[in-house]
């Protein structure tokens, strides 16, 4: 019979009351689902939009929000983007899509054709989509490819890679792609494995992934802006009328006179990478004279330093670009800095813009000088061609990071599967046996035993962590075995010899004798080295502390008591043994409560990380939660949320599996 009758439902007040209850339930459901949606949303964000807490990330439906994420992914840092795009950015969320007119689009299409016309020199561009080295830009595709290549080259051995570089890496999480400052004088394109792999990926990467070295932007970002923060200050110092800094370009040749010539000389002679500097042939003899002076006219000494085989200083040619060796690089840099031997008018620069101007001149697409590189427009065109692919990349990137970390570190998945399986098996073996004995035989001390078991729940796990560690470190395995045998033997003997003595007294006496023999007498007879063993770094250390659960025994005992006694009597009449009654009747009818215990055992074992971290020092035995805990100490919040989502999936699947069994235990008795 319903609580509210059909007649009562016709009342307006009753209907309003029912509507209010439904509204309250809907609000309650929303309050539960909304935080989950926020966690899912944050797990697919990056530093650009992780601060915007919305159930649905804006970039999934708004191209204006997707654009800054693309730039962040390609350039990694705001500094790198400013040095390429030739404008101030500030921070990623402030970026808006560029306004592109017809002339700018045509120039961008010309640059795209230039980009695809011939292989570029390696100093003209860096590899985009590799991150910024600090994980704040996430883990873009080329960064993942670089790490996978390095991992395969060294067969997953971090120590071998560390020894090769001379940098102590503790794990692959610390290994990140290098960020070569191609425009800086100090960078001499070292022949290291990390740069070799980066160059290999650069050659194979899509043209859209190139980070063009924009010398005009580098000149502004690294030199002009440091001296004159605003273009008004630059105009005042130089007597010019520029409206924006992107009108101030680094000319191929030094300006004729004035402050601009001094700026050009300071930047090119002392700061710009030698790879972009070209010298006239007229200074070649001066270069040889400098080398002869530095090496005391001894060509063999130069050959030893350079690793060459020149017969005379006259054989040495003036390099165009960066020399090969480290010492020759230093000598050439010293020549470029020497104003007396290397006059300013003999110097020029050649970079991507100069190459682009030459390309336009060959095609006849003038005017060709100066041709400001339309890099932001080119980036936007590249972005517009693959918007759907980039949305999918950003949705899955953080999850790929977590999965790669799990697969590259230890045996976390295997250990977790083994640990959870053993924990479920032990829980569904020991607890039912203990509860069955208390339920079937009803010893006088049943409730005292239950009270003792329940009292263990009064102590939080943190209190028992250190005692458990000390016990497992020196575990009296042999003593337990001897004490068990002696205790059973003494209890049986006392029951035969003194049947009138209360059971509690006999049990206490047997326990005292067993403890004395197993834990006092035995170590003195065989020695502590034999009596005690260390269970650390074993699955036993994880399983034994939680093998018997007081609440589980109490729960099972109550459920077993509710089973009809007639079933056991019928089994006895049919000649069924105790094992048959336990397995066929008790366990078969207790599947719902066993499913509850299995779910609790899995949840406790799967989510355990602190105890596992304490008693399992060996990384090879760490479980999944320990590795995820380590990951969360090294990554941004959005990757942490992705790890939480991945960690929740097995628990959710196990719950779905156990739900039907649990519901049958609730619904079927009600239906009967």
XYZ file of C-alpha atoms in Angstrom:
672
model
C 0.000 0.000 0.000
C 1.517 3.375 -0.952
C 2.241 5.951 1.726
C 0.264 8.586 -0.207
C -3.060 7.264 -1.469
C -4.317 7.830 -4.989
C -7.030 10.113 -3.661
C -4.498 12.181 -1.724
C -2.381 12.636 -4.835
C -5.158 14.774 -6.323
C -4.586 17.489 -3.748
C -2.593 20.515 -4.864
C -0.611 20.565 -1.600
C 0.343 16.901 -1.963
C 1.418 17.404 -5.540
C 3.513 20.408 -4.546
C 5.050 18.319 -1.777
C 5.906 15.509 -4.223
C 7.359 18.049 -6.679
C 9.472 19.527 -3.877
C 10.820 16.082 -3.000
C 11.738 15.412 -6.628
C 13.361 18.843 -6.879
C 15.348 18.131 -3.719
C 16.510 14.804 -5.139
C 17.517 16.468 -8.421
C 19.485 19.131 -6.569
C 21.173 16.451 -4.496
C 22.115 14.540 -7.647
C 23.518 17.705 -9.216
C 25.562 18.447 -6.098
C 27.118 14.975 -6.434
C 27.652 15.025 -10.194
C 28.891 18.619 -10.493
C 32.212 18.095 -8.607
C 32.839 14.995 -10.710
C 32.265 17.002 -13.891
C 34.663 19.675 -12.652
C 37.353 17.054 -12.021
C 36.821 15.579 -15.488
C 36.941 19.051 -17.034
C 40.165 20.052 -15.251
C 41.780 16.756 -16.277
C 41.620 17.801 -19.960
C 42.944 21.352 -19.484
C 46.418 22.904 -19.350
C 47.990 25.922 -17.702
C 46.108 28.127 -20.172
C 42.634 27.262 -18.910
C 42.973 25.092 -15.781
C 41.953 28.067 -13.605
C 38.550 28.276 -15.340
C 36.356 25.812 -13.448
C 33.522 24.913 -15.809
C 31.858 21.517 -16.334
C 32.629 21.734 -20.060
C 35.983 23.231 -21.138
C 35.442 26.153 -23.430
C 37.983 25.042 -26.027
C 35.780 22.078 -26.950
C 33.305 24.391 -28.686
C 35.080 27.757 -29.015
C 37.975 28.224 -31.461
C 39.025 31.440 -29.704
C 39.760 29.415 -26.556
C 41.479 26.661 -28.546
C 43.931 29.082 -30.209
C 45.956 30.043 -27.093
C 46.155 26.370 -26.105
C 47.666 25.606 -29.499
C 50.267 28.360 -29.133
C 51.103 27.216 -25.611
C 51.522 23.662 -26.868
C 53.736 24.683 -29.787
C 56.025 27.209 -28.083
C 55.955 25.927 -24.515
C 56.744 29.261 -22.873
C 55.571 32.832 -23.326
C 59.180 33.921 -23.794
C 59.702 31.572 -26.727
C 56.439 32.681 -28.321
C 57.382 36.356 -27.997
C 60.824 35.697 -29.522
C 59.097 34.151 -32.538
C 55.847 36.048 -33.042
C 57.467 39.455 -32.471
C 54.937 40.841 -29.992
C 54.245 41.016 -26.292
C 51.972 38.269 -24.985
C 52.018 38.498 -21.191
C 50.170 35.257 -20.491
C 48.425 32.650 -22.593
C 44.746 33.352 -21.736
C 45.091 36.915 -23.062
C 45.897 35.790 -26.603
C 43.231 36.355 -29.224
C 43.172 35.085 -32.824
C 44.936 37.477 -35.252
C 43.027 39.693 -37.641
C 44.119 38.597 -41.108
C 43.563 40.762 -44.163
C 44.042 39.662 -47.754
C 47.584 41.019 -48.084
C 48.698 39.300 -44.867
C 47.130 36.021 -45.961
C 48.921 36.186 -49.320
C 52.244 36.848 -47.601
C 51.588 33.935 -45.210
C 50.850 31.621 -48.146
C 54.114 32.738 -49.744
C 55.971 31.880 -46.549
C 54.278 28.472 -46.387
C 55.509 27.846 -49.936
C 58.997 28.972 -48.896
C 58.848 26.669 -45.888
C 58.108 23.692 -48.129
C 60.447 24.654 -50.975
C 63.707 23.126 -49.686
C 65.248 21.712 -46.504
C 66.115 24.480 -44.080
C 69.434 24.808 -42.228
C 69.167 23.402 -38.727
C 69.836 26.790 -37.131
C 66.792 28.369 -38.783
C 64.186 26.602 -36.690
C 63.635 24.684 -33.506
C 61.238 21.830 -32.892
C 57.888 22.931 -31.557
C 55.408 20.836 -29.575
C 58.121 19.683 -27.146
C 57.120 21.598 -23.990
C 59.037 24.137 -21.978
C 61.117 21.794 -19.812
C 59.066 22.442 -16.663
C 55.859 20.554 -17.479
C 53.844 23.783 -17.398
C 53.067 23.372 -21.078
C 51.954 19.805 -20.670
C 53.532 17.011 -22.690
C 53.069 17.799 -26.411
C 53.399 15.154 -29.148
C 57.008 15.844 -30.146
C 58.058 15.930 -26.512
C 56.520 12.494 -26.013
C 58.167 11.232 -29.203
C 61.570 12.519 -28.041
C 61.263 10.809 -24.664
C 60.062 7.552 -26.261
C 63.052 7.593 -28.625
C 65.520 8.185 -25.795
C 63.816 5.468 -23.730
C 64.150 2.958 -26.586
C 67.786 3.922 -27.277
C 68.736 3.095 -23.690
C 66.299 0.194 -23.189
C 64.622 2.021 -20.341
C 67.858 2.318 -18.349
C 67.892 5.733 -16.686
C 71.360 5.097 -15.293
C 72.868 4.582 -18.736
C 71.365 7.835 -20.007
C 72.521 9.659 -16.887
C 76.048 8.347 -17.352
C 76.057 9.429 -20.997
C 75.115 13.023 -20.121
C 76.781 13.233 -16.734
C 73.475 14.307 -15.154
C 72.020 12.167 -12.337
C 68.422 11.367 -13.302
C 66.500 9.353 -10.711
C 63.597 8.471 -13.005
C 62.316 9.057 -16.524
C 59.992 11.731 -15.175
C 62.993 14.026 -14.794
C 64.150 13.419 -18.375
C 62.868 16.190 -20.634
C 63.675 17.383 -24.156
C 66.412 20.035 -24.349
C 65.466 23.604 -25.194
C 68.326 24.800 -27.427
C 68.696 28.613 -27.491
C 69.518 28.678 -31.181
C 69.934 32.445 -31.286
C 72.351 32.694 -28.322
C 76.102 33.045 -28.812
C 76.840 30.397 -26.164
C 75.009 27.639 -28.072
C 77.349 25.740 -30.381
C 75.099 22.833 -31.437
C 76.684 20.183 -29.174
C 77.023 16.633 -30.406
C 75.088 14.990 -27.559
C 72.546 12.221 -27.870
C 69.684 14.421 -26.667
C 70.397 17.001 -29.380
C 70.960 14.298 -31.990
C 67.513 12.849 -31.317
C 66.031 16.347 -31.376
C 67.613 17.028 -34.782
C 66.298 13.707 -36.114
C 62.781 14.572 -35.009
C 63.168 18.091 -36.446
C 63.853 16.683 -39.895
C 60.876 14.326 -39.736
C 58.394 16.708 -38.085
C 55.627 18.461 -39.978
C 56.463 21.990 -41.207
C 53.727 23.331 -38.920
C 55.789 22.203 -35.896
C 58.754 24.432 -36.777
C 59.594 27.253 -34.377
C 61.212 29.719 -36.763
C 64.144 31.690 -35.383
C 62.895 35.213 -36.046
C 66.055 37.333 -35.757
C 64.014 40.547 -35.796
C 61.979 39.363 -32.816
C 65.108 38.114 -31.036
C 66.753 41.510 -31.578
C 63.731 43.242 -30.053
C 63.135 40.779 -27.222
C 66.716 40.194 -26.130
C 68.341 43.535 -26.806
C 66.168 46.542 -27.699
C 63.447 45.960 -25.126
C 66.008 45.631 -22.346
C 67.381 49.092 -23.126
C 64.165 50.823 -24.182
C 61.066 49.151 -22.805
C 58.686 51.215 -24.950
C 58.940 52.202 -28.576
C 58.547 55.864 -27.587
C 61.801 55.672 -25.656
C 63.469 54.035 -28.668
C 62.221 56.801 -30.975
C 63.556 59.457 -28.631
C 66.999 57.851 -28.503
C 67.200 57.196 -32.252
C 65.279 60.141 -33.674
C 62.705 57.901 -35.354
C 58.891 57.835 -35.516
C 58.011 54.152 -35.270
C 54.522 53.360 -33.997
C 55.319 49.784 -33.006
C 58.462 47.814 -32.291
C 57.737 45.379 -35.130
C 58.726 48.197 -37.500
C 62.289 48.038 -36.149
C 63.989 45.237 -38.055
C 67.489 43.798 -37.867
C 68.940 44.754 -41.251
C 71.187 42.395 -43.181
C 74.043 44.924 -43.155
C 74.867 47.369 -40.351
C 73.149 50.785 -40.624
C 75.213 53.608 -42.040
C 75.618 55.628 -38.845
C 74.063 56.678 -35.580
C 72.742 54.820 -32.548
C 71.115 52.167 -34.713
C 74.573 51.186 -36.025
C 75.893 50.874 -32.466
C 72.904 48.722 -31.508
C 73.435 46.478 -34.523
C 77.114 46.047 -33.707
C 76.589 45.301 -30.006
C 73.935 42.703 -30.754
C 75.526 40.982 -33.731
C 79.153 41.130 -32.647
C 78.651 40.045 -29.022
C 75.268 38.317 -28.596
C 73.990 36.722 -31.803
C 74.842 33.119 -32.553
C 77.694 32.731 -35.030
C 75.500 30.539 -37.221
C 73.699 33.637 -38.542
C 76.799 35.812 -39.080
C 78.479 36.079 -42.465
C 81.878 37.710 -43.045
C 83.284 39.089 -46.262
C 86.213 37.231 -47.855
C 88.335 40.337 -47.387
C 88.880 39.494 -43.693
C 90.014 35.917 -44.277
C 93.712 36.765 -43.959
C 93.016 38.677 -40.759
C 91.338 35.551 -39.396
C 94.435 33.479 -40.218
C 96.666 36.075 -38.564
C 94.593 35.882 -35.377
C 94.869 32.095 -35.307
C 98.615 32.229 -35.912
C 98.978 34.664 -33.048
C 96.807 32.595 -30.676
C 98.738 29.385 -31.417
C 102.245 30.861 -31.695
C 102.514 30.137 -35.432
C 102.419 26.401 -34.625
C 99.906 24.745 -36.958
C 100.353 21.391 -35.189
C 99.095 22.938 -31.961
C 95.999 24.241 -33.758
C 95.422 20.833 -35.341
C 95.640 19.211 -31.924
C 93.043 21.601 -30.474
C 90.752 21.562 -33.493
C 91.139 17.905 -34.395
C 92.173 18.810 -37.961
C 95.146 18.137 -40.261
C 96.009 21.502 -41.850
C 99.488 21.742 -43.346
C 99.722 25.494 -42.903
C 97.637 28.422 -41.661
C 97.057 29.353 -45.300
C 94.881 26.257 -45.672
C 92.349 27.568 -43.177
C 89.231 29.054 -44.683
C 86.943 31.634 -43.157
C 83.850 29.814 -41.838
C 80.418 30.938 -42.957
C 78.257 30.014 -40.040
C 79.265 28.134 -36.937
C 82.488 26.040 -36.978
C 82.318 22.379 -36.128
C 84.483 21.984 -33.007
C 84.239 23.639 -29.614
C 87.720 25.186 -29.782
C 87.297 26.450 -33.332
C 84.001 27.979 -32.183
C 85.809 29.886 -29.431
C 88.510 31.086 -31.838
C 85.981 32.253 -34.409
C 83.944 34.041 -31.690
C 87.106 35.824 -30.555
C 87.726 36.981 -34.130
C 84.175 38.301 -34.524
C 84.522 40.276 -31.269
C 87.848 41.792 -32.353
C 86.970 45.200 -33.806
C 90.482 45.807 -35.118
C 90.686 42.613 -37.193
C 86.995 42.204 -38.065
C 85.578 45.570 -39.211
C 81.848 46.115 -38.877
C 81.264 46.760 -42.569
C 82.589 43.270 -43.365
C 79.823 41.695 -41.295
C 76.294 40.709 -42.301
C 73.577 38.382 -41.085
C 71.619 35.689 -42.870
C 68.567 34.083 -41.321
C 65.050 32.954 -42.235
C 63.875 36.450 -43.208
C 66.795 36.959 -45.542
C 66.161 33.531 -47.047
C 62.477 34.422 -47.473
C 63.364 37.659 -49.222
C 65.616 35.733 -51.603
C 62.813 33.270 -52.261
C 60.413 36.091 -53.120
C 63.009 37.700 -55.381
C 63.446 34.459 -57.328
C 59.673 34.160 -57.776
C 59.256 37.830 -58.626
C 56.742 38.388 -55.813
C 57.915 41.856 -54.778
C 58.401 43.956 -52.886
C 60.953 41.771 -51.208
C 62.716 44.098 -48.756
C 61.947 44.147 -45.936
C 59.641 41.127 -45.743
C 58.429 40.898 -42.146
C 57.852 37.225 -41.339
C 54.076 36.586 -40.996
C 54.635 33.817 -38.451
C 51.510 34.361 -36.340
C 49.325 34.260 -39.456
C 51.102 31.105 -40.617
C 50.532 29.527 -37.207
C 46.842 30.390 -37.385
C 46.513 28.839 -40.855
C 48.254 25.675 -39.635
C 45.986 25.656 -36.588
C 42.785 26.102 -38.607
C 43.583 23.065 -40.757
C 43.661 20.648 -37.790
C 41.325 22.062 -35.149
C 39.521 18.766 -34.544
C 42.806 16.906 -34.206
C 44.055 19.452 -31.667
C 40.877 19.190 -29.615
C 41.378 15.447 -29.412
C 45.056 15.935 -28.540
C 44.231 18.276 -25.652
C 41.473 15.961 -24.399
C 43.807 12.962 -24.239
C 47.208 14.562 -23.532
C 47.137 14.458 -19.730
C 45.874 10.878 -19.753
C 48.698 9.863 -22.092
C 51.155 11.429 -19.660
C 49.776 9.386 -16.766
C 49.638 6.138 -18.749
C 53.178 6.638 -20.075
C 54.388 7.261 -16.535
C 52.705 4.083 -15.304
C 54.133 1.993 -18.123
C 57.654 3.421 -17.846
C 58.017 3.070 -14.092
C 58.455 -0.268 -12.378
C 55.840 -3.003 -12.258
C 53.033 -0.960 -10.734
C 50.195 -2.492 -12.759
C 51.391 -6.067 -12.302
C 52.020 -5.613 -8.581
C 48.609 -4.022 -8.065
C 46.816 -6.863 -9.873
C 48.666 -9.474 -7.816
C 48.153 -7.608 -4.535
C 44.431 -6.982 -5.068
C 43.814 -10.562 -6.201
C 45.623 -12.052 -3.201
C 43.886 -9.623 -0.848
C 40.451 -10.626 -2.123
C 41.287 -14.340 -1.927
C 42.650 -14.060 1.623
C 39.698 -11.931 2.752
C 37.173 -14.381 1.285
C 38.976 -17.305 2.907
C 39.964 -16.318 6.445
C 36.977 -14.177 7.380
C 34.264 -16.659 6.260
C 36.060 -19.527 8.047
C 36.248 -17.544 11.296
C 32.651 -16.349 11.025
C 31.408 -19.860 10.149
C 33.080 -21.335 13.228
C 31.475 -18.699 15.473
C 28.076 -19.080 13.826
C 27.852 -22.879 13.620
C 29.450 -23.943 16.896
C 28.483 -20.943 19.052
C 31.294 -21.172 21.632
C 30.542 -19.490 24.984
C 33.192 -16.861 24.262
C 31.659 -15.879 20.898
C 30.756 -12.325 21.847
C 34.035 -11.796 23.662
C 35.850 -12.807 20.471
C 33.650 -10.509 18.410
C 34.252 -7.665 20.854
C 37.995 -8.256 20.620
C 37.807 -8.231 16.822
C 35.713 -5.068 16.772
C 38.057 -3.309 19.200
C 40.806 -3.416 16.586
C 38.741 -0.976 14.537
C 39.095 1.671 17.242
C 42.717 2.289 16.278
C 43.305 4.298 13.069
C 45.776 2.840 10.565
C 48.280 5.616 11.278
C 48.617 4.401 14.878
C 49.420 0.829 13.868
C 51.707 1.721 10.956
C 54.989 1.872 12.882
C 54.291 -1.214 15.054
C 53.336 -3.131 11.914
C 56.556 -2.049 10.232
C 58.666 -3.193 13.197
C 56.816 -6.505 13.369
C 57.181 -7.165 9.651
C 60.846 -6.215 9.729
C 61.509 -8.984 12.310
C 58.582 -11.319 11.743
C 58.589 -14.455 13.951
C 57.395 -16.798 11.238
C 58.841 -19.942 12.834
C 57.603 -18.843 16.258
C 54.041 -18.423 14.941
C 54.100 -21.879 13.389
C 55.428 -23.525 16.561
C 53.057 -21.535 18.782
C 50.082 -22.581 16.642
C 50.969 -26.266 16.790
C 51.740 -26.159 20.528
C 48.594 -24.162 21.278
C 46.337 -26.602 19.460
C 48.066 -29.574 21.069
C 47.861 -28.130 24.603
C 44.212 -27.128 24.137
C 43.348 -30.652 22.956
C 45.254 -32.218 25.849
C 43.582 -29.967 28.430
C 40.165 -30.749 26.982
C 40.835 -34.484 27.446
C 42.523 -34.300 30.833
C 40.528 -31.485 32.454
C 37.096 -31.476 30.816
C 35.437 -29.787 33.817
C 37.733 -26.738 33.680
C 36.024 -23.773 31.963
C 36.812 -23.353 28.309
C 38.125 -19.833 28.834
C 40.651 -21.036 31.414
C 41.805 -23.844 29.146
C 42.162 -21.417 26.239
C 44.178 -18.935 28.277
C 46.431 -21.707 29.560
C 47.021 -23.081 26.067
C 47.742 -19.593 24.795
C 50.271 -18.859 27.540
C 52.105 -22.138 26.881
C 52.064 -21.557 23.114
C 53.406 -18.021 23.451
C 56.107 -19.105 25.851
C 57.323 -21.920 23.613
C 57.024 -20.065 20.298
C 58.292 -16.605 21.244
C 60.524 -17.131 24.284
C 61.967 -20.614 24.297
C 62.349 -21.127 20.532
C 64.522 -18.024 19.786
C 66.907 -19.089 22.530
C 67.187 -22.583 21.133
C 67.636 -21.840 17.414
C 68.839 -18.199 17.528
C 67.147 -14.990 16.431
C 68.530 -15.215 12.887
C 66.514 -18.390 12.326
C 63.443 -17.491 14.373
C 62.902 -14.095 12.742
C 62.613 -13.221 9.055
C 62.005 -9.923 7.240
C 58.805 -9.681 5.237
C 59.589 -6.228 3.860
C 59.424 -5.928 0.063
C 57.073 -8.908 -0.169
C 53.358 -9.243 -0.801
C 53.051 -10.893 2.625
C 53.888 -7.544 4.197
C 50.899 -6.016 2.445
C 48.448 -8.862 2.992
C 49.046 -10.128 6.528
C 48.181 -6.897 8.445
C 44.720 -6.840 6.836
C 44.093 -10.568 6.384
C 41.540 -10.828 9.220
C 39.011 -8.013 9.437
C 37.029 -7.646 12.653
C 34.091 -5.920 10.996
C 34.051 -8.496 8.198
C 33.892 -11.371 10.679
C 31.109 -9.625 12.594
C 29.162 -8.975 9.382
C 29.559 -12.524 8.085
C 28.668 -14.063 11.433
C 25.396 -12.115 11.512
C 24.586 -13.148 7.954
C 25.418 -16.794 8.600
C 23.140 -16.749 11.656
C 20.218 -15.740 9.430
C 20.556 -18.814 7.224
C 17.921 -21.520 7.937
C 19.159 -24.266 10.294
C 17.030 -26.773 8.363
C 19.445 -26.630 5.448
C 22.304 -27.857 7.631
C 20.121 -30.568 9.178
C 19.122 -31.768 5.712
C 22.783 -31.864 4.697
C 23.617 -33.947 7.767
C 20.819 -36.385 6.926
C 22.228 -36.705 3.398
C 25.654 -37.446 4.825
C 27.250 -34.107 3.938
C 30.469 -33.254 5.760
C 31.392 -29.966 7.346
C 33.210 -28.781 4.277
C 30.186 -29.530 2.111
C 27.928 -27.560 4.434
C 30.368 -24.669 4.489
C 31.076 -24.497 0.773
C 27.819 -25.701 -0.792
C 25.320 -24.128 1.567
C 26.904 -21.250 3.474
C 29.160 -19.799 0.788
C 26.613 -20.305 -2.013
C 23.896 -18.444 -0.118
C 26.251 -15.692 1.033
C 27.317 -14.290 -2.330
C 25.859 -10.810 -1.678
C 27.726 -10.325 1.596
C 30.852 -11.891 0.105
C 30.601 -9.387 -2.754
C 30.492 -6.578 -0.196
C 33.625 -7.905 1.511
C 35.377 -8.415 -1.827
C 34.576 -4.835 -2.830
C 35.875 -3.526 0.496
C 39.031 -5.647 0.231
C 39.710 -4.457 -3.315
C 39.087 -0.814 -2.435
C 41.375 -0.990 0.608
C 44.162 -2.788 -1.268
C 43.880 -0.715 -4.443
C 43.884 2.650 -2.668
C 46.677 1.799 -0.205
C 49.778 3.888 -0.768
C 51.143 5.136 2.572
C 51.519 1.732 4.197
C 52.824 0.295 0.922
C 55.354 3.118 0.698
C 56.574 2.467 4.257
C 56.887 -1.312 4.210
C 57.912 -1.645 0.535
C 61.093 0.438 0.060
C 61.975 -1.395 -3.155
C 60.560 0.472 -6.178
C 60.225 -2.801 -8.073
C 57.494 -3.850 -5.618
C 55.598 -0.556 -5.525
C 51.911 -0.675 -6.349
C 50.068 1.618 -8.714
C 48.957 4.041 -6.001
C 52.522 4.573 -4.810
C 53.637 5.449 -8.333
C 50.701 7.796 -8.820
C 51.572 9.441 -5.516
C 55.097 9.982 -6.811
C 53.706 11.374 -10.072
C 51.436 13.834 -8.283
C 54.455 15.383 -6.567
C 56.001 16.234 -9.939
C 53.190 17.369 -12.245
C 50.714 20.272 -12.446
C 47.165 20.016 -11.003
C 45.520 19.175 -14.328
C 47.695 16.062 -14.730
C 46.915 15.151 -11.106
C 43.198 15.241 -11.940
C 43.807 12.994 -14.933
C 45.623 10.513 -12.684
C 42.684 10.548 -10.269
C 40.261 9.769 -13.090
C 42.415 6.878 -14.307
C 42.818 5.591 -10.751
C 39.039 5.628 -10.264
C 38.265 3.482 -13.314
C 39.208 0.047 -11.824
C 37.213 0.775 -8.645
C 34.218 1.805 -10.746
C 34.411 -1.378 -12.834
C 34.716 -3.590 -9.758
C 31.716 -1.837 -8.205
C 29.657 -2.460 -11.342
C 30.666 -6.106 -11.257
C 29.717 -6.502 -7.589
C 26.593 -4.346 -7.785
C 24.379 -6.974 -9.368
C 25.399 -9.568 -6.798
C 24.776 -7.141 -3.935
C 21.406 -6.049 -5.330
C 20.267 -9.660 -5.668
C 20.906 -10.088 -1.976
C 18.674 -7.098 -1.267
C 15.871 -7.594 -3.794
C 15.392 -11.379 -3.823
C 14.639 -11.745 -0.066
C 12.191 -8.841 -0.306
C 10.418 -10.452 -3.248
C 10.171 -13.749 -1.383
